[in-house]
Short mmCIF file of C-alpha atoms in Angstrom, two decimals:
data_model
loop_
_atom_site.label_atom_id
_atom_site.label_comp_id
_atom_site.label_asym_id
_atom_site.label_seq_id
_atom_site.Cartn_x
_atom_site.Cartn_y
_atom_site.Cartn_z
CA UNK A 14 8.56 14.46 -19.05
CA UNK A 15 12.12 14.33 -20.30
CA UNK A 16 13.80 11.89 -22.60
CA UNK A 17 13.07 8.58 -20.96
CA UNK A 18 13.42 5.14 -22.53
CA UNK A 19 10.82 2.65 -21.42
CA UNK A 20 11.07 -1.13 -21.48
CA UNK A 21 8.65 -3.77 -20.28
CA UNK A 22 10.51 -6.82 -19.04
CA UNK A 23 8.80 -10.21 -19.03
CA UNK A 24 11.45 -12.20 -17.14
CA UNK A 25 13.71 -11.36 -14.22
CA UNK A 26 16.76 -12.11 -16.37
CA UNK A 27 15.58 -9.59 -18.96
CA UNK A 28 14.96 -6.99 -16.25
CA UNK A 29 18.43 -7.49 -14.79
CA UNK A 30 20.00 -7.08 -18.23
CA UNK A 31 17.99 -3.92 -18.91
CA UNK A 32 18.86 -2.42 -15.54
CA UNK A 33 22.52 -3.19 -16.14
CA UNK A 34 24.66 -1.59 -13.48
CA UNK A 35 21.70 0.50 -12.34
CA UNK A 36 23.47 3.81 -12.84
CA UNK A 37 20.87 5.26 -15.19
CA UNK A 38 17.97 2.84 -14.90
CA UNK A 39 15.29 2.09 -12.37
CA UNK A 40 12.62 -0.54 -12.17
CA UNK A 41 8.98 0.37 -11.73
CA UNK A 42 6.29 -1.96 -10.44
CA UNK A 43 3.23 0.05 -9.39
CA UNK A 44 4.89 3.46 -9.55
CA UNK A 45 3.40 4.64 -6.27
CA UNK A 46 6.85 5.54 -4.89
CA UNK A 47 8.83 6.10 -8.09
CA UNK A 48 6.35 8.49 -9.65
CA UNK A 49 5.55 10.34 -6.43
CA UNK A 50 9.29 10.98 -6.09
CA UNK A 51 9.42 12.23 -9.67
CA UNK A 52 6.37 14.49 -9.33
CA UNK A 53 7.67 16.02 -6.11
CA UNK A 54 11.01 16.73 -7.78
CA UNK A 55 12.90 14.65 -5.21
CA UNK A 56 14.20 12.10 -7.68
CA UNK A 57 13.83 12.72 -11.42
CA UNK A 58 13.24 9.77 -13.71
CA UNK A 59 16.40 8.05 -14.88
CA UNK A 60 17.30 7.66 -18.55
CA UNK A 61 15.72 4.22 -18.62
CA UNK A 62 12.62 2.90 -16.87
CA UNK A 63 12.24 -0.85 -16.73
CA UNK A 64 8.67 -1.89 -16.00
CA UNK A 65 8.58 -5.22 -14.19
CA UNK A 66 4.83 -5.53 -13.63
CA UNK A 67 4.38 -8.13 -16.39
CA UNK A 68 6.97 -10.57 -14.99
CA UNK A 69 4.83 -13.61 -14.19
CA UNK A 70 7.37 -15.26 -11.85
CA UNK A 71 7.31 -12.19 -9.56
CA UNK A 72 3.54 -12.49 -8.94
CA UNK A 73 1.66 -14.53 -6.40
CA UNK A 74 1.89 -15.76 -2.84
CA UNK A 75 1.26 -19.03 -1.08
CA UNK A 76 2.32 -21.50 1.56
CA UNK A 77 4.99 -24.01 0.60
CA UNK A 78 6.15 -26.57 3.17
CA UNK A 79 4.72 -24.43 5.95
CA UNK A 80 6.55 -21.28 4.88
CA UNK A 81 4.79 -18.25 3.46
CA UNK A 82 6.37 -17.27 0.16
CA UNK A 83 5.41 -13.90 -1.27
CA UNK A 84 6.69 -12.84 -4.66
CA UNK A 85 7.91 -9.26 -4.94
CA UNK A 86 4.98 -8.05 -7.06
CA UNK A 87 2.27 -9.32 -4.71
CA UNK A 88 0.10 -6.26 -4.09
CA UNK A 89 -1.06 -5.08 -0.69
CA UNK A 90 -4.62 -5.84 -1.83
CA UNK A 91 -3.69 -9.45 -2.58
CA UNK A 92 -1.77 -9.87 0.67
CA UNK A 93 -4.48 -8.59 3.00
CA UNK A 94 -7.12 -10.68 1.19
CA UNK A 95 -5.11 -13.91 1.51
CA UNK A 96 -6.63 -16.39 3.98
CA UNK A 97 -3.25 -17.89 4.97
CA UNK A 98 -1.75 -14.48 5.69
CA UNK A 99 -4.80 -13.46 7.73
CA UNK A 100 -4.73 -16.60 9.83
CA UNK A 101 -1.03 -17.41 10.14
CA UNK A 102 0.91 -14.17 9.65
CA UNK A 103 -1.71 -11.73 10.83
CA UNK A 104 0.56 -8.74 11.51
CA UNK A 105 1.30 -8.57 7.79
CA UNK A 106 -2.42 -8.55 6.96
CA UNK A 107 -2.93 -5.77 9.54
CA UNK A 108 -0.26 -3.74 7.75
CA UNK A 109 -1.15 -4.39 4.10
CA UNK A 110 -4.78 -3.51 4.78
CA UNK A 111 -3.72 -0.04 6.00
CA UNK A 112 -1.55 1.03 3.08
CA UNK A 113 -2.85 4.15 1.30
CA UNK A 114 -6.23 3.64 -0.33
CA UNK A 115 -7.82 0.93 -2.45
CA UNK A 116 -5.95 2.36 -5.42
CA UNK A 117 -2.61 2.35 -3.59
CA UNK A 118 -3.13 -1.22 -2.44
CA UNK A 119 -3.93 -2.30 -6.01
CA UNK A 120 -0.66 -1.00 -7.46
CA UNK A 121 1.65 -0.97 -4.42
CA UNK A 122 3.75 -4.12 -4.08
CA UNK A 123 5.49 -5.80 -1.17
CA UNK A 124 8.83 -5.65 -2.98
CA UNK A 125 8.39 -1.95 -3.67
CA UNK A 126 7.41 -1.21 -0.08
CA UNK A 127 10.48 -3.01 1.30
CA UNK A 128 13.02 -1.69 -1.19
CA UNK A 129 11.80 1.92 -0.97
CA UNK A 130 13.13 1.60 2.59
CA UNK A 131 11.00 4.22 4.27
CA UNK A 132 11.27 3.92 8.07
CA UNK A 133 7.49 4.50 8.07
CA UNK A 134 6.63 1.63 5.69
CA UNK A 135 3.77 -0.55 6.87
CA UNK A 136 5.00 -4.03 5.94
CA UNK A 137 8.57 -3.92 7.27
CA UNK A 138 7.79 -4.15 10.99
CA UNK A 139 5.47 -7.13 10.67
CA UNK A 140 7.97 -8.97 8.48
CA UNK A 141 10.72 -8.21 11.01
CA UNK A 142 8.82 -9.71 13.96
CA UNK A 143 7.81 -12.66 11.77
CA UNK A 144 11.47 -13.37 10.97
CA UNK A 145 11.26 -12.89 7.19
CA UNK A 146 14.09 -13.27 4.71
CA UNK A 147 14.29 -11.18 1.54
CA UNK A 148 15.62 -12.65 -1.69
CA UNK A 149 17.76 -10.40 -3.90
CA UNK A 150 18.70 -11.58 -7.37
CA UNK A 151 21.54 -10.37 -9.57
CA UNK A 152 23.34 -11.74 -12.59
CA UNK A 153 25.47 -13.67 -10.07
CA UNK A 154 22.45 -15.47 -8.60
CA UNK A 155 20.24 -15.22 -5.52
CA UNK A 156 21.18 -14.14 -2.02
CA UNK A 157 18.99 -14.31 1.05
CA UNK A 158 19.06 -11.28 3.35
CA UNK A 159 17.47 -11.44 6.82
CA UNK A 160 15.10 -8.51 6.85
CA UNK A 161 16.84 -6.94 9.86
CA UNK A 162 19.92 -6.54 7.66
CA UNK A 163 18.10 -5.12 4.62
CA UNK A 164 17.92 -1.43 5.50
CA UNK A 165 20.91 0.81 6.11
CA UNK A 166 19.05 4.11 6.52
CA UNK A 167 16.05 6.04 5.22
CA UNK A 168 15.66 5.08 1.55
CA UNK A 169 18.78 2.91 1.64
CA UNK A 170 19.24 -0.86 1.50
CA UNK A 171 22.10 -3.32 1.22
CA UNK A 172 20.99 -4.15 -2.34
CA UNK A 173 23.48 -3.20 -5.02
CA UNK A 174 22.17 -1.33 -8.09
CA UNK A 175 22.24 -4.53 -10.15
CA UNK A 176 20.09 -6.48 -7.69
CA UNK A 177 16.33 -6.96 -7.82
CA UNK A 178 14.13 -8.07 -4.93
CA UNK A 179 12.29 -11.17 -6.10
CA UNK A 180 10.36 -12.06 -2.96
CA UNK A 181 10.12 -12.77 0.72
CA UNK A 182 10.04 -16.00 2.71
CA UNK A 183 8.33 -16.00 6.11
CA UNK A 184 8.77 -19.03 8.35
CA UNK A 185 5.89 -20.85 10.01
CA UNK A 186 5.16 -19.78 13.56
CA UNK A 187 5.09 -22.27 16.44
CA UNK A 188 1.73 -23.30 17.92
CA UNK A 189 0.11 -20.75 20.25
CA UNK A 190 1.64 -17.79 18.41
CA UNK A 191 0.01 -14.53 17.41
CA UNK A 192 1.11 -11.33 15.73
CA UNK A 193 -0.20 -7.83 15.20
CA UNK A 194 0.65 -4.46 13.68
CA UNK A 195 -0.83 -1.27 15.08
CA UNK A 196 -0.38 2.22 13.63
CA UNK A 197 -0.98 5.62 15.13
CA UNK A 198 -2.77 7.58 12.43
CA UNK A 199 -4.59 10.88 12.06
CA UNK A 200 -6.91 9.69 9.29
CA UNK A 201 -8.15 6.39 7.91
CA UNK A 202 -6.93 6.60 4.29
CA UNK A 203 -3.81 7.82 2.51
CA UNK A 204 -2.02 7.95 5.86
CA UNK A 205 1.62 7.43 6.74
CA UNK A 206 2.39 5.96 10.16
CA UNK A 207 2.99 8.62 12.80
CA UNK A 208 4.44 5.72 14.77
CA UNK A 209 3.79 2.03 14.42
CA UNK A 210 4.53 -1.15 16.32
CA UNK A 211 4.57 -4.83 15.44
CA UNK A 212 4.58 -7.75 17.84
CA UNK A 213 4.81 -11.51 17.58
CA UNK A 214 4.49 -13.64 20.70
CA UNK A 215 4.44 -17.36 21.42
CA UNK A 216 2.80 -18.78 24.54
CA UNK A 217 3.27 -22.07 26.36
CA UNK A 218 0.36 -24.27 27.41
CA UNK A 219 -0.21 -22.20 30.54
CA UNK A 220 -0.24 -18.90 28.66
CA UNK A 221 3.23 -17.69 29.60
CA UNK A 222 5.12 -15.81 26.87
CA UNK A 223 8.07 -17.95 25.77
CA UNK A 224 9.12 -15.91 22.77
CA UNK A 225 8.50 -12.28 21.86
CA UNK A 226 9.57 -9.93 19.11
CA UNK A 227 8.62 -6.27 18.98
CA UNK A 228 9.51 -3.86 16.16
CA UNK A 229 9.06 -0.10 15.97
CA UNK A 230 8.05 1.82 12.85
CA UNK A 231 8.75 5.51 12.13
CA UNK A 232 10.72 5.69 15.37
CA UNK A 233 14.31 5.44 14.07
CA UNK A 234 16.18 5.85 10.75
CA UNK A 235 15.05 2.32 9.88
CA UNK A 236 12.52 -0.02 11.42
CA UNK A 237 14.15 -1.45 14.56
CA UNK A 238 13.57 -4.17 17.12
CA UNK A 239 12.85 -3.09 20.70
CA UNK A 240 14.86 -5.40 22.99
CA UNK A 241 13.53 -3.65 26.11
CA UNK A 242 9.90 -4.21 25.11
CA UNK A 243 10.62 -7.83 24.27
CA UNK A 244 12.33 -8.45 27.62
CA UNK A 245 9.41 -6.86 29.42
CA UNK A 246 6.82 -9.33 28.09
CA UNK A 247 8.94 -12.48 28.08
CA UNK A 248 8.09 -14.89 30.90
CA UNK A 249 4.87 -13.08 31.82
CA UNK A 250 1.24 -13.90 31.07
CA UNK A 251 0.77 -10.51 29.40
CA UNK A 252 -0.88 -8.88 32.40
CA UNK A 253 -1.29 -5.13 32.78
CA UNK A 254 1.99 -4.69 34.63
CA UNK A 255 3.87 -6.50 31.86
CA UNK A 256 2.14 -4.41 29.19
CA UNK A 257 3.05 -1.21 31.04
CA UNK A 258 6.66 -2.40 31.08
CA UNK A 259 6.43 -3.08 27.32
CA UNK A 260 5.32 0.52 26.84
CA UNK A 261 8.21 1.87 28.90
CA UNK A 262 10.66 -0.37 27.02
CA UNK A 263 9.46 0.70 23.60
CA UNK A 264 9.61 4.39 24.50
CA UNK A 265 13.15 3.88 25.81
CA UNK A 266 14.32 2.12 22.64
CA UNK A 267 12.71 4.61 20.26
CA UNK A 268 14.97 7.13 18.53
CA UNK A 269 12.39 9.41 16.93
CA UNK A 270 12.78 12.64 15.00
CA UNK A 271 10.51 15.69 14.85
CA UNK A 272 8.90 16.37 11.51
CA UNK A 273 5.67 17.72 10.02
CA UNK A 274 3.63 14.83 11.33
CA UNK A 275 4.73 14.73 14.96
CA UNK A 276 7.47 15.94 17.24
CA UNK A 277 10.06 13.79 18.94
CA UNK A 278 8.49 13.85 22.41
CA UNK A 279 5.04 12.94 21.15
CA UNK A 280 6.43 10.11 19.05
CA UNK A 281 8.39 8.74 22.01
CA UNK A 282 5.31 8.81 24.23
CA UNK A 283 3.14 7.19 21.57
CA UNK A 284 5.78 4.51 20.88
CA UNK A 285 4.89 3.03 24.24
CA UNK A 286 1.13 3.29 23.79
CA UNK A 287 1.19 1.70 20.34
CA UNK A 288 3.71 -1.03 21.24
CA UNK A 289 1.61 -1.99 24.23
CA UNK A 290 -1.48 -2.30 22.04
CA UNK A 291 0.39 -4.37 19.44
CA UNK A 292 1.66 -6.79 22.09
CA UNK A 293 -1.79 -7.04 23.68
CA UNK A 294 -3.44 -7.92 20.35
CA UNK A 295 -0.66 -10.37 19.44
CA UNK A 296 -1.13 -12.13 22.81
CA UNK A 297 -4.89 -12.18 22.34
CA UNK A 298 -4.49 -13.82 18.94
CA UNK A 299 -1.90 -16.25 20.36
CA UNK A 300 -4.56 -17.34 22.89
CA UNK A 301 -6.84 -18.13 19.96
CA UNK A 302 -9.12 -15.16 20.52
CA UNK A 303 -10.09 -13.32 17.36
CA UNK A 304 -9.31 -9.67 16.80
CA UNK A 305 -10.38 -7.77 13.66
CA UNK A 306 -8.00 -7.14 10.75
CA UNK A 307 -6.70 -4.49 10.50
CA UNK A 308 -6.32 -4.00 14.24
CA UNK A 309 -5.87 -0.24 13.91
CA UNK A 310 -9.36 1.09 13.06
CA UNK A 311 -10.76 -0.89 15.96
CA UNK A 312 -8.64 1.20 18.30
CA UNK A 313 -9.83 4.31 16.51
CA UNK A 314 -13.33 3.45 17.66
CA UNK A 315 -12.07 3.28 21.24
CA UNK A 316 -13.02 -0.34 21.87
CA UNK A 317 -9.71 -1.24 23.56
CA UNK B 2 12.22 9.05 -26.57
CA UNK B 3 8.80 8.55 -28.21
CA UNK B 4 7.13 5.18 -27.94
CA UNK B 5 4.40 4.37 -30.49
CA UNK B 6 1.83 2.21 -28.72
CA UNK B 7 -1.89 1.49 -28.62
CA UNK B 8 -3.84 2.27 -25.47
CA UNK B 9 -7.17 0.54 -24.94
CA UNK B 10 -9.57 2.94 -23.21
CA UNK B 11 -13.30 2.35 -22.66
CA UNK B 12 -13.23 -0.46 -25.20
CA UNK B 13 -11.60 1.57 -27.98
CA UNK B 14 -8.03 1.42 -29.30
CA UNK B 15 -6.08 4.67 -29.44
CA UNK B 16 -2.72 4.74 -31.26
CA UNK B 17 -0.52 7.26 -29.46
CA UNK B 18 3.13 8.31 -29.24
CA UNK B 19 4.26 8.80 -25.66
CA UNK B 20 7.42 9.77 -23.80
CA UNK B 21 8.59 7.05 -21.42
CA UNK B 22 7.76 9.08 -18.33
CA UNK B 23 4.22 10.13 -19.32
CA UNK B 24 1.74 9.57 -16.49
CA UNK B 25 -1.52 7.92 -17.53
CA UNK B 26 -3.60 11.02 -16.71
CA UNK B 27 -1.60 13.11 -19.18
CA UNK B 28 -1.86 10.44 -21.86
CA UNK B 29 -5.64 10.30 -21.40
CA UNK B 30 -6.12 14.06 -21.49
CA UNK B 31 -3.42 15.16 -23.96
CA UNK B 32 -3.18 12.21 -26.35
CA UNK B 33 -6.44 10.24 -26.13
CA UNK B 34 -8.49 13.42 -25.72
CA UNK B 35 -10.69 12.30 -22.83
CA UNK B 36 -10.95 15.20 -20.38
CA UNK B 37 -13.11 13.56 -17.71
CA UNK B 38 -10.12 12.33 -15.71
CA UNK B 39 -8.85 15.22 -13.58
CA UNK B 40 -5.38 16.07 -12.33
CA UNK B 41 -5.75 17.27 -8.73
CA UNK B 42 -2.92 17.00 -6.23
CA UNK B 43 -0.67 15.26 -8.78
CA UNK B 44 0.81 13.39 -5.82
CA UNK B 45 -1.25 10.21 -5.50
CA UNK B 46 -3.28 11.68 -2.62
CA UNK B 47 -6.59 13.14 -3.82
CA UNK B 48 -8.08 10.58 -6.22
CA UNK B 49 -9.40 13.10 -8.79
CA UNK B 50 -7.40 11.17 -11.40
CA UNK B 51 -8.89 7.76 -10.51
CA UNK B 52 -9.36 5.35 -13.41
CA UNK B 53 -9.71 1.59 -13.64
CA UNK B 54 -6.87 -0.50 -15.01
CA UNK B 55 -8.16 -4.01 -15.63
CA UNK B 56 -11.16 -3.17 -13.42
CA UNK B 57 -9.07 -2.01 -10.43
CA UNK B 58 -8.95 1.61 -9.23
CA UNK B 59 -5.58 3.25 -9.92
CA UNK B 60 -4.36 6.83 -9.42
CA UNK B 61 -3.51 7.78 -13.01
CA UNK B 62 -1.28 10.71 -11.97
CA UNK B 63 1.41 8.34 -10.73
CA UNK B 64 0.92 5.36 -13.01
CA UNK B 65 2.97 5.32 -16.18
CA UNK B 66 0.81 5.30 -19.31
CA UNK B 67 3.08 2.80 -21.03
CA UNK B 68 2.46 0.31 -18.24
CA UNK B 69 -1.17 0.04 -19.38
CA UNK B 70 -0.28 -1.28 -22.84
CA UNK B 71 -2.03 -4.66 -22.92
CA UNK B 72 -4.52 -3.63 -20.22
CA UNK B 73 -8.05 -2.22 -20.34
CA UNK B 74 -8.37 1.32 -19.02
CA UNK B 75 -11.79 2.62 -17.97
CA UNK B 76 -12.34 6.32 -17.37
CA UNK B 77 -15.41 8.17 -16.16
CA UNK B 78 -16.48 8.51 -19.81
CA UNK B 79 -16.77 4.72 -19.91
CA UNK B 80 -19.39 4.51 -17.16
CA UNK B 81 -22.36 5.82 -19.19
CA UNK B 82 -23.99 3.90 -22.03
CA UNK B 83 -23.87 6.53 -24.76
CA UNK B 84 -26.01 9.42 -23.47
CA UNK B 85 -27.67 7.24 -20.85
CA UNK B 86 -26.14 7.75 -17.44
CA UNK B 87 -25.41 4.76 -15.23
CA UNK B 88 -27.54 4.27 -12.12
CA UNK B 89 -24.59 5.52 -10.08
CA UNK B 90 -24.24 8.70 -12.12
CA UNK B 91 -28.00 9.34 -11.90
CA UNK B 92 -27.86 8.82 -8.14
CA UNK B 93 -25.17 11.53 -7.85
CA UNK B 94 -27.58 13.91 -9.61
CA UNK B 95 -30.58 12.83 -7.51
CA UNK B 96 -28.73 13.21 -4.22
CA UNK B 97 -26.84 16.36 -5.10
CA UNK B 98 -23.54 14.52 -4.74
CA UNK B 99 -21.80 17.18 -6.81
CA UNK B 100 -20.74 20.66 -5.75
CA UNK B 101 -17.81 22.08 -7.74
CA UNK B 102 -17.58 18.75 -9.55
CA UNK B 103 -13.82 18.43 -9.75
CA UNK B 104 -13.63 15.31 -7.59
CA UNK B 105 -16.73 13.76 -9.15
CA UNK B 106 -15.09 11.68 -11.93
CA UNK B 107 -12.75 10.07 -9.40
CA UNK B 108 -15.58 9.51 -6.93
CA UNK B 109 -17.66 7.86 -9.65
CA UNK B 110 -14.84 5.58 -10.74
CA UNK B 111 -14.02 4.47 -7.16
CA UNK B 112 -17.69 3.96 -6.34
CA UNK B 113 -18.27 2.06 -9.60
CA UNK B 114 -15.44 -0.33 -8.67
CA UNK B 115 -16.86 -0.77 -5.17
CA UNK B 116 -20.32 -1.67 -6.46
CA UNK B 117 -18.80 -4.19 -8.88
CA UNK B 118 -16.99 -6.02 -6.07
CA UNK B 119 -19.59 -5.41 -3.37
CA UNK B 120 -23.06 -4.74 -4.82
CA UNK B 121 -24.73 -4.23 -1.44
CA UNK B 122 -22.23 -2.31 0.68
CA UNK B 123 -22.74 -0.78 4.10
CA UNK B 124 -22.27 2.96 4.34
CA UNK B 125 -19.00 2.33 6.21
CA UNK B 126 -17.76 0.23 3.27
CA UNK B 127 -18.71 3.08 0.94
CA UNK B 128 -16.77 5.58 3.02
CA UNK B 129 -13.72 3.27 3.17
CA UNK B 130 -13.87 2.66 -0.60
CA UNK B 131 -13.89 6.45 -1.16
CA UNK B 132 -11.08 6.95 1.36
CA UNK B 133 -8.64 7.75 -1.45
CA UNK B 134 -10.92 10.42 -2.94
CA UNK B 135 -10.94 13.91 -1.47
CA UNK B 136 -13.79 16.39 -1.93
CA UNK B 137 -12.64 19.85 -0.92
CA UNK B 138 -16.23 21.10 -0.98
CA UNK B 139 -16.59 18.44 1.77
CA UNK B 140 -19.81 17.10 0.29
CA UNK B 141 -19.15 13.61 1.56
CA UNK B 142 -22.55 12.84 3.05
CA UNK B 143 -24.40 13.39 -0.23
CA UNK B 144 -21.77 11.42 -2.12
CA UNK B 145 -22.12 8.49 0.30
CA UNK B 146 -25.92 8.74 0.02
CA UNK B 147 -25.69 8.65 -3.77
CA UNK B 148 -23.61 5.47 -3.72
CA UNK B 149 -26.05 3.87 -1.26
CA UNK B 150 -28.97 4.86 -3.51
CA UNK B 151 -27.26 3.31 -6.54
CA UNK B 152 -26.53 0.13 -4.60
CA UNK B 153 -30.18 -0.22 -3.61
CA UNK B 154 -31.09 0.29 -7.27
#
């Protein structure tokens, strides 16, 4: 496979030096995007591959001062098995549990998922409704990028070639909050979202929605918020009429394409169905009622 | 550019010289000489190439061989004890969990990892654990039955 130099970095500083200006080098964590791109012929390997999987400071996740801090190399398997993520930032657990197969979740990392910038990625929508910030490091230091500003198009981010994603910070949610990610899928494993929706809602003591964020996956060139869906649920108690309005709002905000997996009309129709389900589960969790993780297979069984 | 490294596979050290972009499945078959691991879709979809890296299932078609330096790789050849098949392998024979056989090494490796982390799985857990392994003969029921038989010992 070509004339490729391979380095294993053990610190972020070493990785940044090896990547240089990024013109002929790429980092690899789990390889589940890099190598698939190579094998399909879409993006040949660069002259230099810098493996970052041994960098200790990029591993791990935990709660610090109420915030969830996830290092870039945290795998989907680690994220969806984490008790704090499952209880406090549930939409992210819903998403990580759905990625690929066991093997994909073992090698696939949060940093890789975010920086690959697919509009169909699982973790981006949950992190958007949870208000996450992404840390990018370069030789000049760290910068914090609100996740809504990270992506500029399919496969494109604001990161410069000399920057490396080192992790994500997710703020604590107020009391009486809940979140969920729901995906429309044709099969249980090795699936890519046909459409997806994430929701995070906060209720007051009487169960009225005081804050709502809804994000749409695989429904625009990047993951986007749906202001119309958010407006539809705000100030309501999440009744059927409000959920129907969420569905209409999400379909209106969606900007889908037609491709092999679904056509534009179907995606637009399903945007509403899936967004409504995501908001309903988020509200249920906000009320303290349990709902299985991941939320998606439960819908496949037709229980909601 | 050739990189001289040592890969540790099934408890043995193999000195090899690999190009930087060599996927693990090619290193195992072409350099280590273990042919049990199969290259199927070559696109991280079918699971025929499944191996364990530090006890976790990994698709070896899209994992760089050089990333496993310092790790333990286990292939299907590492599941038997010499000529004595593991209980899981025997169960595949008992249940007829093999048709053309091409997916079998990957199925065995994924199922082996499942039974290590969950010795008494439900059939649904078995099916989920094998979700990344495709059998184009569609012999899934007998494969699931074999894993359940092995779990019950």
